[in-house]
Coordinates of C-alpha atoms in Angstrom, one line a residue:
Chain A
A41 CA 0.0 0.1 -0.1
Q42 CA 1.2 3.5 -0.8
S43 CA 1.7 6.3 1.9
V44 CA 2.6 9.9 1.9
S45 CA 4.6 12.0 4.2
Q46 CA 4.5 15.7 4.2
H47 CA 7.3 16.8 6.5
N48 CA 6.0 20.3 7.6
H49 CA 2.7 20.6 9.4
H50 CA 2.5 24.4 9.7
V51 CA 4.8 26.8 7.7
I52 CA 5.0 30.6 8.3
L53 CA 6.3 32.9 5.7
S54 CA 6.3 36.5 4.7
E55 CA 5.2 37.9 1.4
A56 CA 8.0 37.4 -1.4
A57 CA 9.6 34.7 0.5
S58 CA 10.2 31.6 -1.6
L59 CA 8.4 28.0 -0.5
E60 CA 9.4 24.6 -0.5
L61 CA 7.0 22.0 0.9
G62 CA 8.3 18.6 1.1
C63 CA 6.6 15.3 0.1
N64 CA 7.8 11.8 0.1
Y65 CA 5.9 9.1 -1.0
S66 CA 6.3 5.0 -0.5
Y67 CA 5.5 2.8 -3.2
G68 CA 7.5 0.2 -5.5
G69 CA 5.6 0.9 -8.8
T70 CA 4.4 3.4 -11.0
V71 CA 2.7 6.6 -9.4
N72 CA 0.7 9.4 -10.4
L73 CA 1.4 12.4 -8.1
F74 CA -0.8 15.5 -7.1
W75 CA -0.6 18.8 -5.0
Y76 CA -4.0 19.8 -4.0
V77 CA -4.5 23.1 -2.2
Q78 CA -7.7 24.1 0.2
Y79 CA -8.0 27.8 0.7
P80 CA -9.9 28.9 3.9
G81 CA -13.7 27.7 3.6
Q82 CA -13.0 26.4 0.2
H83 CA -12.8 23.0 -1.3
L84 CA -9.7 20.9 -2.6
Q85 CA -8.3 22.3 -5.8
L86 CA -5.6 20.7 -7.8
L87 CA -2.5 22.7 -8.2
L88 CA -0.8 20.5 -10.7
K89 CA -0.3 16.8 -11.4
Y90 CA 2.5 14.4 -12.7
F91 CA 1.6 11.4 -14.6
S92 CA 4.5 10.9 -17.0
G93 CA 7.1 13.0 -19.1
D94 CA 9.1 16.0 -17.6
P95 CA 9.6 15.6 -14.2
L96 CA 9.4 19.4 -13.5
V97 CA 5.7 20.0 -13.5
K98 CA 4.2 23.7 -13.6
G99 CA 0.9 24.2 -12.1
I100 CA -1.5 27.2 -11.5
K101 CA -0.6 30.5 -9.6
G102 CA 3.3 30.0 -10.3
F103 CA 3.5 26.9 -8.5
E104 CA 6.1 23.9 -9.5
A105 CA 6.8 20.5 -8.4
E106 CA 9.8 18.3 -9.2
F107 CA 9.4 14.3 -9.3
I108 CA 12.5 12.7 -8.4
K109 CA 12.0 9.2 -8.7
S110 CA 15.2 7.9 -6.7
K111 CA 14.2 10.1 -3.7
F112 CA 10.5 9.0 -3.8
S113 CA 9.9 12.9 -3.6
F114 CA 7.5 15.4 -5.1
N115 CA 8.3 18.6 -3.7
L116 CA 6.3 21.8 -4.3
R117 CA 7.6 25.2 -4.7
K118 CA 7.0 28.9 -5.5
P119 CA 9.8 31.5 -5.7
S120 CA 7.9 34.5 -4.3
V121 CA 4.7 33.7 -2.1
Q122 CA 1.6 35.9 -1.6
W123 CA -0.6 36.6 1.1
S124 CA -3.2 35.1 -1.1
D125 CA -1.2 31.6 -1.1
T126 CA -2.2 31.3 2.6
A127 CA -4.0 27.7 2.8
E128 CA -3.5 24.3 3.3
Y129 CA -1.4 22.2 1.1
F130 CA -1.8 18.3 0.4
C131 CA 0.3 16.0 -1.4
A132 CA -1.3 12.7 -3.0
V133 CA -0.3 9.8 -4.7
N134 CA -2.2 6.8 -6.4
A135 CA -0.5 3.6 -7.9
R136 CA -0.8 3.8 -11.5
G137 CA -3.9 1.8 -12.7
Y138 CA -5.6 2.1 -9.4
Q139 CA -8.3 4.7 -8.4
K140 CA -7.5 5.2 -4.6
V141 CA -5.6 8.2 -4.0
T142 CA -3.7 8.6 -0.8
F143 CA -3.3 11.9 0.7
G144 CA -0.7 13.2 3.0
T145 CA -1.6 14.9 6.3
G146 CA -1.1 18.3 4.9
T147 CA 0.9 21.5 5.2
K148 CA -0.7 24.5 6.8
L149 CA 0.8 27.9 4.9
Q150 CA 0.6 31.1 6.8
V151 CA 1.9 34.1 4.6
I152 CA 2.4 37.2 6.3
P153 CA 1.9 40.6 4.4
Chain B
D23 CA -22.3 25.9 -10.9
T24 CA -20.9 23.0 -12.8
G25 CA -18.9 21.7 -9.9
V26 CA -19.3 18.7 -7.5
S27 CA -22.2 19.5 -5.4
Q28 CA -22.9 18.1 -1.9
N29 CA -25.7 18.0 0.5
P30 CA -26.3 19.0 3.3
R31 CA -23.3 21.2 4.1
H32 CA -23.7 20.5 7.6
K33 CA -25.1 17.8 9.8
I34 CA -25.6 17.4 13.4
T35 CA -27.1 14.1 14.6
K36 CA -27.6 12.3 17.9
R37 CA -25.4 9.0 18.2
G38 CA -27.5 6.0 17.0
Q39 CA -29.3 7.8 14.3
N40 CA -29.0 7.4 10.7
V41 CA -27.7 9.9 8.3
T42 CA -27.5 10.1 4.6
F43 CA -25.5 12.3 2.3
R44 CA -25.8 13.2 -1.3
C45 CA -23.4 13.8 -3.9
D46 CA -23.8 15.3 -7.5
P47 CA -20.7 14.8 -9.6
I48 CA -19.9 17.0 -12.6
S49 CA -22.4 15.7 -15.4
E50 CA -20.0 13.9 -17.7
H51 CA -17.8 12.1 -15.1
N52 CA -18.2 8.6 -14.9
R53 CA -16.1 7.9 -11.6
L54 CA -17.0 9.2 -8.3
Y55 CA -15.1 8.8 -5.0
W56 CA -16.0 9.1 -1.3
Y57 CA -13.3 10.1 1.4
R58 CA -13.5 11.2 4.9
Q59 CA -11.2 14.0 6.5
T60 CA -10.8 14.3 10.4
L61 CA -9.2 17.4 11.8
G62 CA -5.3 17.5 11.3
Q63 CA -5.5 14.5 8.7
G64 CA -5.6 14.6 4.9
P65 CA -8.5 12.9 3.2
E66 CA -8.9 9.1 3.6
F67 CA -10.5 6.9 0.6
L68 CA -13.5 5.4 1.3
T69 CA -14.8 4.0 -2.0
Y70 CA -15.4 4.7 -5.5
F71 CA -17.6 3.9 -8.3
Q72 CA -17.4 3.6 -12.1
N73 CA -20.7 4.4 -13.3
E74 CA -23.0 2.5 -11.2
A75 CA -20.8 -0.2 -10.0
Q76 CA -18.8 0.1 -6.5
L77 CA -15.5 -1.3 -7.8
E78 CA -13.3 -0.4 -4.4
K79 CA -14.0 -0.2 -0.9
S80 CA -11.5 0.8 2.1
R81 CA -11.4 -1.1 5.2
L82 CA -12.5 1.9 6.8
L83 CA -15.9 1.5 5.5
S84 CA -17.5 -0.6 8.2
D85 CA -20.7 -2.3 7.8
R86 CA -22.6 0.7 9.1
F87 CA -21.5 2.6 5.9
S88 CA -23.4 1.9 2.5
A89 CA -22.8 3.6 -0.6
E90 CA -25.1 3.7 -3.6
R91 CA -24.6 5.2 -7.1
P92 CA -27.9 4.3 -9.0
K93 CA -28.0 4.9 -12.6
G94 CA -24.4 6.0 -12.5
S95 CA -25.5 9.8 -11.9
F96 CA -25.7 11.1 -8.0
S97 CA -24.6 9.0 -5.2
T98 CA -25.5 8.8 -1.5
L99 CA -23.5 7.8 1.5
E100 CA -25.5 6.3 4.5
I101 CA -24.0 5.8 7.9
Q102 CA -26.4 3.7 10.5
R103 CA -26.2 3.8 14.0
T104 CA -23.7 6.8 13.9
E105 CA -21.0 6.8 16.6
Q106 CA -18.9 9.9 17.7
G107 CA -16.0 8.7 15.8
D108 CA -18.1 9.2 12.5
S109 CA -17.8 12.9 13.1
A110 CA -15.7 14.1 10.2
M111 CA -16.0 15.9 6.7
Y112 CA -17.2 13.5 4.2
L113 CA -16.0 14.5 0.7
C114 CA -17.1 13.6 -2.7
A115 CA -15.1 13.9 -5.9
S116 CA -15.5 12.9 -9.3
S117 CA -13.4 12.3 -12.6
F118 CA -13.5 11.1 -16.1
T119 CA -12.0 8.3 -17.7
G120 CA -12.7 6.9 -21.2
G121 CA -11.1 6.2 -24.6
L122 CA -7.6 7.4 -24.4
T123 CA -8.2 9.5 -21.2
L124 CA -6.8 7.1 -18.6
N125 CA -5.1 9.8 -16.3
T126 CA -7.3 12.5 -14.9
E127 CA -7.6 14.3 -11.5
A128 CA -10.4 14.1 -9.3
F129 CA -12.7 17.3 -8.7
F130 CA -13.6 17.8 -5.0
G131 CA -17.1 19.0 -3.6
Q132 CA -16.9 21.1 -0.5
G133 CA -18.1 18.2 1.5
T134 CA -20.9 17.5 4.1
R135 CA -19.5 18.1 7.8
L136 CA -21.0 15.8 10.2
T137 CA -21.2 16.1 13.9
V138 CA -22.5 13.1 16.0
V139 CA -23.4 14.5 19.6

């Protein structure tokens, strides 16, 4: 069974700071990888996804993530955060060919103006 | 609004009562998923449907839980004899898979928050 580990539970940054949120998964086979974001009071929304191809994936709102297969990692990055990025971020994985998506416990990002 | 719709948004029930939640997926989506999210945790997979067929169920889904998707459209999740441990946010998501489209992301609804008192 797959599992996902998000290292940071709560991150506080000032506006314009750079962001990197860690995500590691455990699964021996081929995976699809996702980052979802949940803004306060809103539903989960997809930020970006990796299925195959270029391991550097660009998503919405200036976010990107890099899949490093040897490290089982899929870290999320943004060069300069904004106050509006304050939200909870979830890394998720599913084994290719299966429907169950396993989520990490989430990282709450607070951006201070 | 063409997103995933869940009703009710909030439900407070007494322990031992039955509750039913409804999910209306995005209209052309053939896959529908139920997840549960408790405080401080990410969503946990409960079950999924392809059209009307329930193809996978998590061990988290005890005998008190049942989900249906008649006619492959909306879905209901029923919890019988609720317990305080059932208090959580219940999320529904939908996606489309067909033809050459094998890998698609799921779109989530806003969830139903259940409180069992």
